[in-house]
CSV table of C-alpha atoms and ligand atoms in Angstrom, one decimal:
chain,number,residue,atom,x,y,z
A,30,UNK,CA,189.4,224.5,-42.4
A,31,UNK,CA,187.4,226.1,-45.2
A,32,UNK,CA,189.3,228.6,-47.3
A,33,UNK,CA,187.5,231.6,-48.8
A,34,UNK,CA,186.7,231.6,-52.5
A,35,UNK,CA,189.6,233.8,-53.7
A,36,UNK,CA,192.2,231.9,-51.7
A,37,UNK,CA,191.0,228.6,-53.0
A,38,UNK,CA,190.8,229.9,-56.6
A,39,UNK,CA,194.3,231.3,-56.5
A,40,UNK,CA,195.7,228.1,-54.9
A,41,UNK,CA,194.3,226.1,-57.8
A,42,UNK,CA,195.5,228.5,-60.4
A,43,UNK,CA,199.0,228.2,-58.9
A,44,UNK,CA,198.8,224.4,-59.1
A,45,UNK,CA,197.7,224.7,-62.7
A,46,UNK,CA,200.6,227.1,-63.6
A,47,UNK,CA,203.0,224.6,-62.0
A,48,UNK,CA,201.4,221.7,-63.9
A,49,UNK,CA,201.6,223.6,-67.2
A,50,UNK,CA,205.3,224.1,-66.7
A,51,UNK,CA,205.8,220.5,-65.5
A,52,UNK,CA,203.8,218.7,-68.3
A,53,UNK,CA,204.9,220.7,-71.3
A,54,UNK,CA,208.2,220.0,-73.2
A,55,UNK,CA,210.8,222.7,-72.2
A,56,UNK,CA,211.2,225.6,-74.6
A,57,UNK,CA,214.7,224.4,-75.4
A,58,UNK,CA,213.5,220.9,-76.5
A,59,UNK,CA,214.1,220.5,-80.3
A,60,UNK,CA,212.4,222.1,-82.3
A,61,UNK,CA,212.9,224.9,-79.8
A,62,UNK,CA,210.9,227.5,-81.8
A,63,UNK,CA,207.8,225.3,-81.8
A,64,UNK,CA,208.0,224.5,-78.0
A,65,UNK,CA,208.7,228.2,-77.3
A,66,UNK,CA,205.5,229.1,-79.3
A,67,UNK,CA,203.4,226.4,-77.4
A,68,UNK,CA,204.6,227.9,-74.1
A,69,UNK,CA,204.2,231.5,-75.3
A,70,UNK,CA,200.4,231.4,-75.5
A,71,UNK,CA,199.9,228.7,-72.9
A,72,UNK,CA,201.9,230.6,-70.2
A,73,UNK,CA,200.6,234.0,-71.0
A,74,UNK,CA,198.3,233.9,-68.0
A,75,UNK,CA,194.7,233.2,-69.0
A,76,UNK,CA,192.0,233.0,-66.3
A,77,UNK,CA,192.5,229.2,-66.1
A,78,UNK,CA,188.8,228.7,-65.7
A,79,UNK,CA,188.6,225.3,-67.4
A,80,UNK,CA,191.5,223.6,-65.4
A,81,UNK,CA,190.2,225.1,-62.2
A,82,UNK,CA,186.8,223.6,-63.0
A,83,UNK,CA,188.5,220.2,-63.4
A,84,UNK,CA,190.2,220.5,-60.0
A,85,UNK,CA,187.0,221.8,-58.3
A,86,UNK,CA,184.7,219.0,-59.7
A,87,UNK,CA,187.3,216.3,-58.8
A,88,UNK,CA,187.4,217.6,-55.2
A,89,UNK,CA,183.6,217.9,-55.1
A,90,UNK,CA,183.1,214.3,-56.1
A,91,UNK,CA,186.1,212.8,-54.2
A,92,UNK,CA,187.2,215.1,-51.3
A,93,UNK,CA,189.8,212.5,-50.4
A,94,UNK,CA,191.7,213.3,-53.6
A,95,UNK,CA,192.3,209.7,-54.5
A,96,UNK,CA,193.2,210.4,-58.2
A,97,UNK,CA,195.3,213.3,-59.4
A,98,UNK,CA,193.2,215.7,-61.6
A,99,UNK,CA,196.2,217.9,-62.6
A,100,UNK,CA,197.1,216.1,-65.9
A,101,UNK,CA,193.5,216.4,-67.0
A,102,UNK,CA,193.4,220.1,-65.9
A,103,UNK,CA,196.6,220.8,-68.0
A,104,UNK,CA,195.2,218.7,-70.9
A,105,UNK,CA,192.0,220.8,-71.2
A,106,UNK,CA,193.9,224.1,-70.9
A,107,UNK,CA,196.1,222.8,-73.8
A,108,UNK,CA,193.0,222.2,-76.0
A,109,UNK,CA,191.5,225.6,-75.0
A,110,UNK,CA,194.8,227.4,-75.8
A,111,UNK,CA,195.1,225.7,-79.2
A,112,UNK,CA,191.5,226.9,-80.0
A,113,UNK,CA,192.5,230.5,-79.1
A,114,UNK,CA,195.7,230.4,-81.2
A,115,UNK,CA,193.8,229.0,-84.2
A,116,UNK,CA,190.9,231.4,-83.7
A,117,UNK,CA,193.3,234.4,-83.9
A,118,UNK,CA,194.9,233.3,-87.2
A,119,UNK,CA,194.4,235.4,-90.3
A,120,UNK,CA,192.1,232.8,-91.8
A,121,UNK,CA,189.8,233.1,-88.9
A,122,UNK,CA,189.5,236.2,-86.6
A,123,UNK,CA,192.8,237.7,-87.7
A,124,UNK,CA,193.5,239.2,-84.2
A,125,UNK,CA,196.7,240.9,-82.9
A,126,UNK,CA,196.2,240.6,-79.2
A,127,UNK,CA,195.5,237.7,-76.9
A,128,UNK,CA,196.0,237.3,-73.2
A,129,UNK,CA,197.5,240.8,-73.2
A,130,UNK,CA,200.2,239.9,-75.6
A,131,UNK,CA,200.7,239.9,-79.4
A,132,UNK,CA,199.0,236.8,-80.8
A,133,UNK,CA,201.1,233.7,-81.6
A,134,UNK,CA,201.2,234.4,-85.4
A,135,UNK,CA,202.3,238.0,-84.7
A,136,UNK,CA,205.0,237.0,-82.2
A,137,UNK,CA,206.3,234.1,-84.3
A,138,UNK,CA,204.9,233.5,-87.8
A,139,UNK,CA,201.7,232.0,-89.1
A,140,UNK,CA,203.0,228.5,-89.8
A,141,UNK,CA,204.6,228.2,-86.3
A,142,UNK,CA,201.4,229.5,-84.7
A,143,UNK,CA,199.3,227.0,-86.5
A,144,UNK,CA,201.6,224.1,-85.7
A,145,UNK,CA,201.9,225.2,-82.0
A,146,UNK,CA,198.1,224.9,-81.8
A,147,UNK,CA,198.2,221.5,-83.5
A,148,UNK,CA,200.9,220.3,-81.1
A,149,UNK,CA,199.0,221.5,-78.0
A,150,UNK,CA,195.9,219.7,-79.2
A,151,UNK,CA,197.9,216.5,-79.7
A,152,UNK,CA,199.8,216.9,-76.5
A,153,UNK,CA,196.6,217.0,-74.5
A,154,UNK,CA,195.7,213.5,-75.4
A,155,UNK,CA,199.2,212.3,-74.7
A,156,UNK,CA,198.9,213.8,-71.2
A,157,UNK,CA,195.6,211.9,-70.6
A,158,UNK,CA,197.0,208.6,-71.8
A,159,UNK,CA,200.2,209.0,-69.7
A,160,UNK,CA,198.6,210.6,-66.6
A,161,UNK,CA,195.9,207.9,-66.2
A,162,UNK,CA,197.7,204.9,-67.6
A,163,UNK,CA,197.2,203.0,-64.3
A,164,UNK,CA,193.4,203.4,-64.6
A,165,UNK,CA,192.7,202.6,-68.2
A,166,UNK,CA,188.9,202.8,-68.0
A,167,UNK,CA,189.2,206.3,-66.6
A,168,UNK,CA,191.8,207.3,-69.3
A,169,UNK,CA,189.3,206.1,-72.0
A,170,UNK,CA,186.4,208.0,-70.4
A,171,UNK,CA,188.5,211.2,-70.2
A,172,UNK,CA,189.7,210.9,-73.8
A,173,UNK,CA,186.2,210.5,-74.9
A,174,UNK,CA,184.8,213.5,-72.9
A,175,UNK,CA,187.6,215.8,-74.2
A,176,UNK,CA,187.4,214.5,-77.8
A,177,UNK,CA,183.6,214.9,-78.0
A,178,UNK,CA,183.7,218.4,-76.5
A,179,UNK,CA,186.6,219.5,-78.9
A,180,UNK,CA,185.3,217.8,-81.9
A,181,UNK,CA,183.3,218.5,-85.1
A,182,UNK,CA,179.9,218.5,-83.4
A,183,UNK,CA,180.9,220.8,-80.5
A,184,UNK,CA,183.9,223.2,-80.3
A,185,UNK,CA,184.8,223.0,-84.0
A,186,UNK,CA,181.2,222.8,-85.1
A,187,UNK,CA,180.4,226.0,-83.0
A,188,UNK,CA,183.4,227.8,-84.5
A,189,UNK,CA,182.4,226.8,-88.1
A,190,UNK,CA,178.8,228.2,-87.6
A,191,UNK,CA,180.2,231.3,-85.9
A,192,UNK,CA,182.5,232.0,-88.9
A,193,UNK,CA,179.7,231.4,-91.4
A,194,UNK,CA,177.2,233.6,-89.5
A,195,UNK,CA,179.8,236.3,-89.5
A,196,UNK,CA,180.4,235.9,-93.2
A,197,UNK,CA,176.7,235.9,-94.1
A,198,UNK,CA,175.9,238.7,-91.6
A,199,UNK,CA,172.8,236.8,-90.5
A,200,UNK,CA,172.2,235.6,-86.9
A,201,UNK,CA,169.1,233.9,-85.5
A,202,UNK,CA,168.4,233.1,-81.8
A,203,UNK,CA,168.6,229.4,-82.6
A,204,UNK,CA,171.9,229.8,-84.5
A,205,UNK,CA,173.4,231.9,-81.7
A,206,UNK,CA,172.4,229.3,-79.1
A,207,UNK,CA,174.0,226.6,-81.2
A,208,UNK,CA,177.2,228.6,-81.5
A,209,UNK,CA,177.4,229.4,-77.8
A,210,UNK,CA,176.5,226.0,-76.6
A,211,UNK,CA,179.2,224.4,-78.7
A,212,UNK,CA,181.9,226.9,-79.1
A,213,UNK,CA,182.0,227.9,-75.4
A,214,UNK,CA,179.8,225.7,-73.2
A,215,UNK,CA,181.1,222.4,-74.5
A,216,UNK,CA,184.6,222.9,-73.0
A,217,UNK,CA,183.2,224.2,-69.7
A,218,UNK,CA,180.9,221.2,-69.4
A,219,UNK,CA,183.8,218.9,-70.4
A,220,UNK,CA,186.1,220.4,-67.7
A,221,UNK,CA,183.5,219.7,-65.0
A,222,UNK,CA,182.6,216.2,-66.4
A,223,UNK,CA,186.3,215.3,-66.5
A,224,UNK,CA,186.7,216.3,-62.9
A,225,UNK,CA,183.6,214.4,-61.9
A,226,UNK,CA,185.0,211.3,-63.8
A,227,UNK,CA,188.3,211.6,-61.9
A,228,UNK,CA,186.4,211.9,-58.7
A,229,UNK,CA,184.6,208.6,-59.5
A,230,UNK,CA,181.1,210.2,-59.8
A,231,UNK,CA,178.2,208.0,-60.9
A,232,UNK,CA,176.2,208.8,-64.1
A,233,UNK,CA,173.4,210.8,-62.4
A,234,UNK,CA,175.9,213.0,-60.6
A,235,UNK,CA,177.9,213.4,-63.9
A,236,UNK,CA,174.7,214.5,-65.8
A,237,UNK,CA,173.7,217.0,-63.1
A,238,UNK,CA,177.2,218.5,-63.2
A,239,UNK,CA,177.1,218.6,-67.0
A,240,UNK,CA,173.8,220.5,-66.8
A,241,UNK,CA,175.3,223.1,-64.5
A,242,UNK,CA,178.2,223.4,-66.8
A,243,UNK,CA,175.9,224.1,-69.8
A,244,UNK,CA,174.2,227.0,-68.1
A,245,UNK,CA,177.5,228.3,-66.7
A,246,UNK,CA,179.0,228.1,-70.2
A,247,UNK,CA,176.1,230.1,-71.7
A,248,UNK,CA,176.3,232.7,-69.0
A,249,UNK,CA,180.1,232.9,-69.5
A,250,UNK,CA,179.7,233.5,-73.2
A,251,UNK,CA,177.0,236.1,-72.9
A,252,UNK,CA,179.3,238.0,-70.5
A,253,UNK,CA,182.1,237.6,-73.0
A,254,UNK,CA,179.9,239.3,-75.6
A,255,UNK,CA,179.0,242.0,-73.1
A,256,UNK,CA,182.7,242.6,-72.3
A,257,UNK,CA,183.7,242.8,-75.9
A,258,UNK,CA,181.1,245.6,-76.3
A,259,UNK,CA,181.8,247.4,-73.0
A,260,UNK,CA,185.3,246.5,-71.8
A,261,UNK,CA,188.6,248.1,-72.7
A,262,UNK,CA,191.4,246.3,-74.5
A,263,UNK,CA,193.9,246.6,-71.7
A,264,UNK,CA,191.5,245.0,-69.1
A,265,UNK,CA,190.2,242.2,-71.3
A,266,UNK,CA,193.6,241.4,-72.9
A,267,UNK,CA,192.1,241.1,-76.4
A,268,UNK,CA,190.9,243.6,-78.9
A,269,UNK,CA,187.7,245.2,-77.5
A,270,UNK,CA,184.8,246.1,-79.8
A,271,UNK,CA,185.9,243.6,-82.4
A,272,UNK,CA,182.6,241.7,-82.5
A,273,UNK,CA,180.6,244.7,-83.5
A,274,UNK,CA,183.1,245.8,-86.1
A,275,UNK,CA,183.3,242.4,-87.7
A,276,UNK,CA,179.5,241.8,-87.6
A,277,UNK,CA,179.8,238.8,-85.3
A,278,UNK,CA,176.8,236.9,-84.0
A,279,UNK,CA,176.5,237.9,-80.4
A,280,UNK,CA,173.8,238.3,-77.7
A,281,UNK,CA,174.5,242.1,-77.6
A,282,UNK,CA,173.9,242.3,-81.4
A,283,UNK,CA,170.8,240.2,-81.3
A,284,UNK,CA,169.2,241.6,-78.1
A,285,UNK,CA,171.0,244.8,-77.1
A,286,UNK,CA,173.1,245.3,-74.0
A,287,UNK,CA,170.4,245.5,-71.4
A,288,UNK,CA,168.6,242.3,-72.5
A,289,UNK,CA,172.0,240.5,-72.9
A,290,UNK,CA,172.7,241.4,-69.2
A,291,UNK,CA,169.4,240.0,-68.2
A,292,UNK,CA,170.0,236.8,-70.2
A,293,UNK,CA,173.5,236.4,-68.6
A,294,UNK,CA,171.8,236.6,-65.1
A,295,UNK,CA,169.1,234.1,-66.2
A,296,UNK,CA,171.7,231.6,-67.4
A,297,UNK,CA,173.7,232.1,-64.1
A,298,UNK,CA,170.5,231.6,-62.1
A,299,UNK,CA,169.8,228.4,-64.1
A,300,UNK,CA,173.4,227.2,-63.2
A,301,UNK,CA,172.7,228.0,-59.5
A,302,UNK,CA,169.6,225.9,-59.7
A,303,UNK,CA,171.4,223.1,-61.4
A,304,UNK,CA,174.2,223.1,-58.7
A,305,UNK,CA,171.3,222.5,-56.2
A,306,UNK,CA,170.8,219.1,-57.8
A,307,UNK,CA,174.5,218.1,-57.5
A,308,UNK,CA,175.6,216.1,-54.4
A,309,UNK,CA,178.4,217.2,-52.2
A,310,UNK,CA,179.8,220.6,-51.2
A,311,UNK,CA,179.1,222.9,-54.2
A,312,UNK,CA,179.9,226.1,-52.4
A,313,UNK,CA,183.1,226.9,-54.4
A,314,UNK,CA,181.4,226.2,-57.7
A,315,UNK,CA,178.4,228.3,-56.8
A,316,UNK,CA,180.7,231.1,-55.8
A,317,UNK,CA,182.6,230.8,-59.0
A,318,UNK,CA,179.3,230.9,-61.0
A,319,UNK,CA,178.4,234.2,-59.2
A,320,UNK,CA,181.9,235.6,-59.6
A,321,UNK,CA,181.9,234.9,-63.4
A,322,UNK,CA,178.6,236.7,-63.8
A,323,UNK,CA,180.2,239.8,-62.2
A,324,UNK,CA,183.6,239.5,-64.0
A,325,UNK,CA,185.3,242.4,-65.8
A,326,UNK,CA,187.7,240.4,-67.9
B,8,GRG,C1,189.6,227.3,-83.7
B,8,GRG,C2,188.5,225.1,-83.2
B,8,GRG,C3,188.6,226.6,-82.9
B,8,GRG,C4,187.8,227.1,-82.0
B,8,GRG,C5,187.9,228.5,-81.6
B,8,GRG,C6,187.9,229.5,-78.4
B,8,GRG,C7,187.3,229.9,-79.7
B,8,GRG,C8,186.8,228.8,-80.6
B,8,GRG,C9,187.3,231.1,-80.2
B,8,GRG,C10,187.8,232.3,-79.4
B,8,GRG,C11,186.8,233.4,-79.3
B,8,GRG,C12,185.7,233.1,-78.3
B,8,GRG,C13,185.0,234.3,-77.8
B,8,GRG,C14,185.4,231.9,-78.0
B,8,GRG,C15,184.4,231.6,-77.0
B,8,GRG,C16,185.0,230.9,-75.8
B,8,GRG,C17,185.7,231.9,-75.0
B,8,GRG,C18,185.0,232.9,-74.3
B,8,GRG,C19,187.0,231.9,-75.0
B,8,GRG,C20,187.9,232.7,-74.2
B,8,GRG,O1,188.0,232.0,-73.0
B,8,GRG,P1,188.6,232.7,-71.7
B,8,GRG,O2,187.9,234.0,-71.5
B,8,GRG,O3,190.1,233.0,-72.1
B,8,GRG,O4,188.5,231.7,-70.6
B,8,GRG,P2,191.4,232.9,-71.2
B,8,GRG,O5,192.4,233.6,-72.1
B,8,GRG,O6,191.1,233.6,-69.9
B,8,GRG,O7,191.7,231.5,-71.0
């Protein structure tokens, strides 16, 4: 029986929440303050987009569910959460609010926040090595996909250029695309590719899925820029209007709100087209693409 989009999304989010609880050390594990801090941001209720993409891509490529995608889903959420904790630190965006709560360095202290991010990043690779120990080739492929996406040429590279564009107060179209493709799209692509790898997809299918992820990632980030400019702090769960105040490189700054909205729709349409080249039942992922283009947080 086919479930509707929201039911399916919520079912997967519930599995992810359960996985986060199961695969993280308990908050009483020594040193308790560190484990409390790891769980504090991780379990603050993000959208869980990346782990849901892992689960959805795995089901798309192997509807029989031969191999459990949950450890990989939890691993990518750990990396994503580490990047948010570090991004909020005083040496980067210096933000007070994340996922509707005081940021980790406000709720704990700067050293604990920094180390909780480090620990989440490290834990993600432990989860991949333990979760896929019985399929070593798959474990290696997943480690590679996640490490490449989170590494110096993608997530961290995008963050570095973002910070330097903000400092210099200069942003070009090419620079902005580099930042968005690497800071945001890399992890969205990686989530889909990891799911496809778990589902045993061949290289053509993996590349088509990666391509859809790239467009989805761009559209997601343009919407993030739009929501920062138009949303309210209570709804988006982080400080609204911060990009404009800090002179951040965004699509809204470069093109204005109306053109940014058009560009988000164009990126979303490109993702739709890319889903058309992917084999299997892509209805959930297409619906998710549309849903993310209309999102309010
Ligand atoms: C510190 C290496 C390092 C990287 C930081 C994630 C990040 C890069 C910066 C956060 C600010 C930002 C706008 C990043 C772009 C990616 C993005 C939109 C992150 C927020 O993802 P959501 O909206 O967050 O999925 P939730 O909380 O719902 O998981």
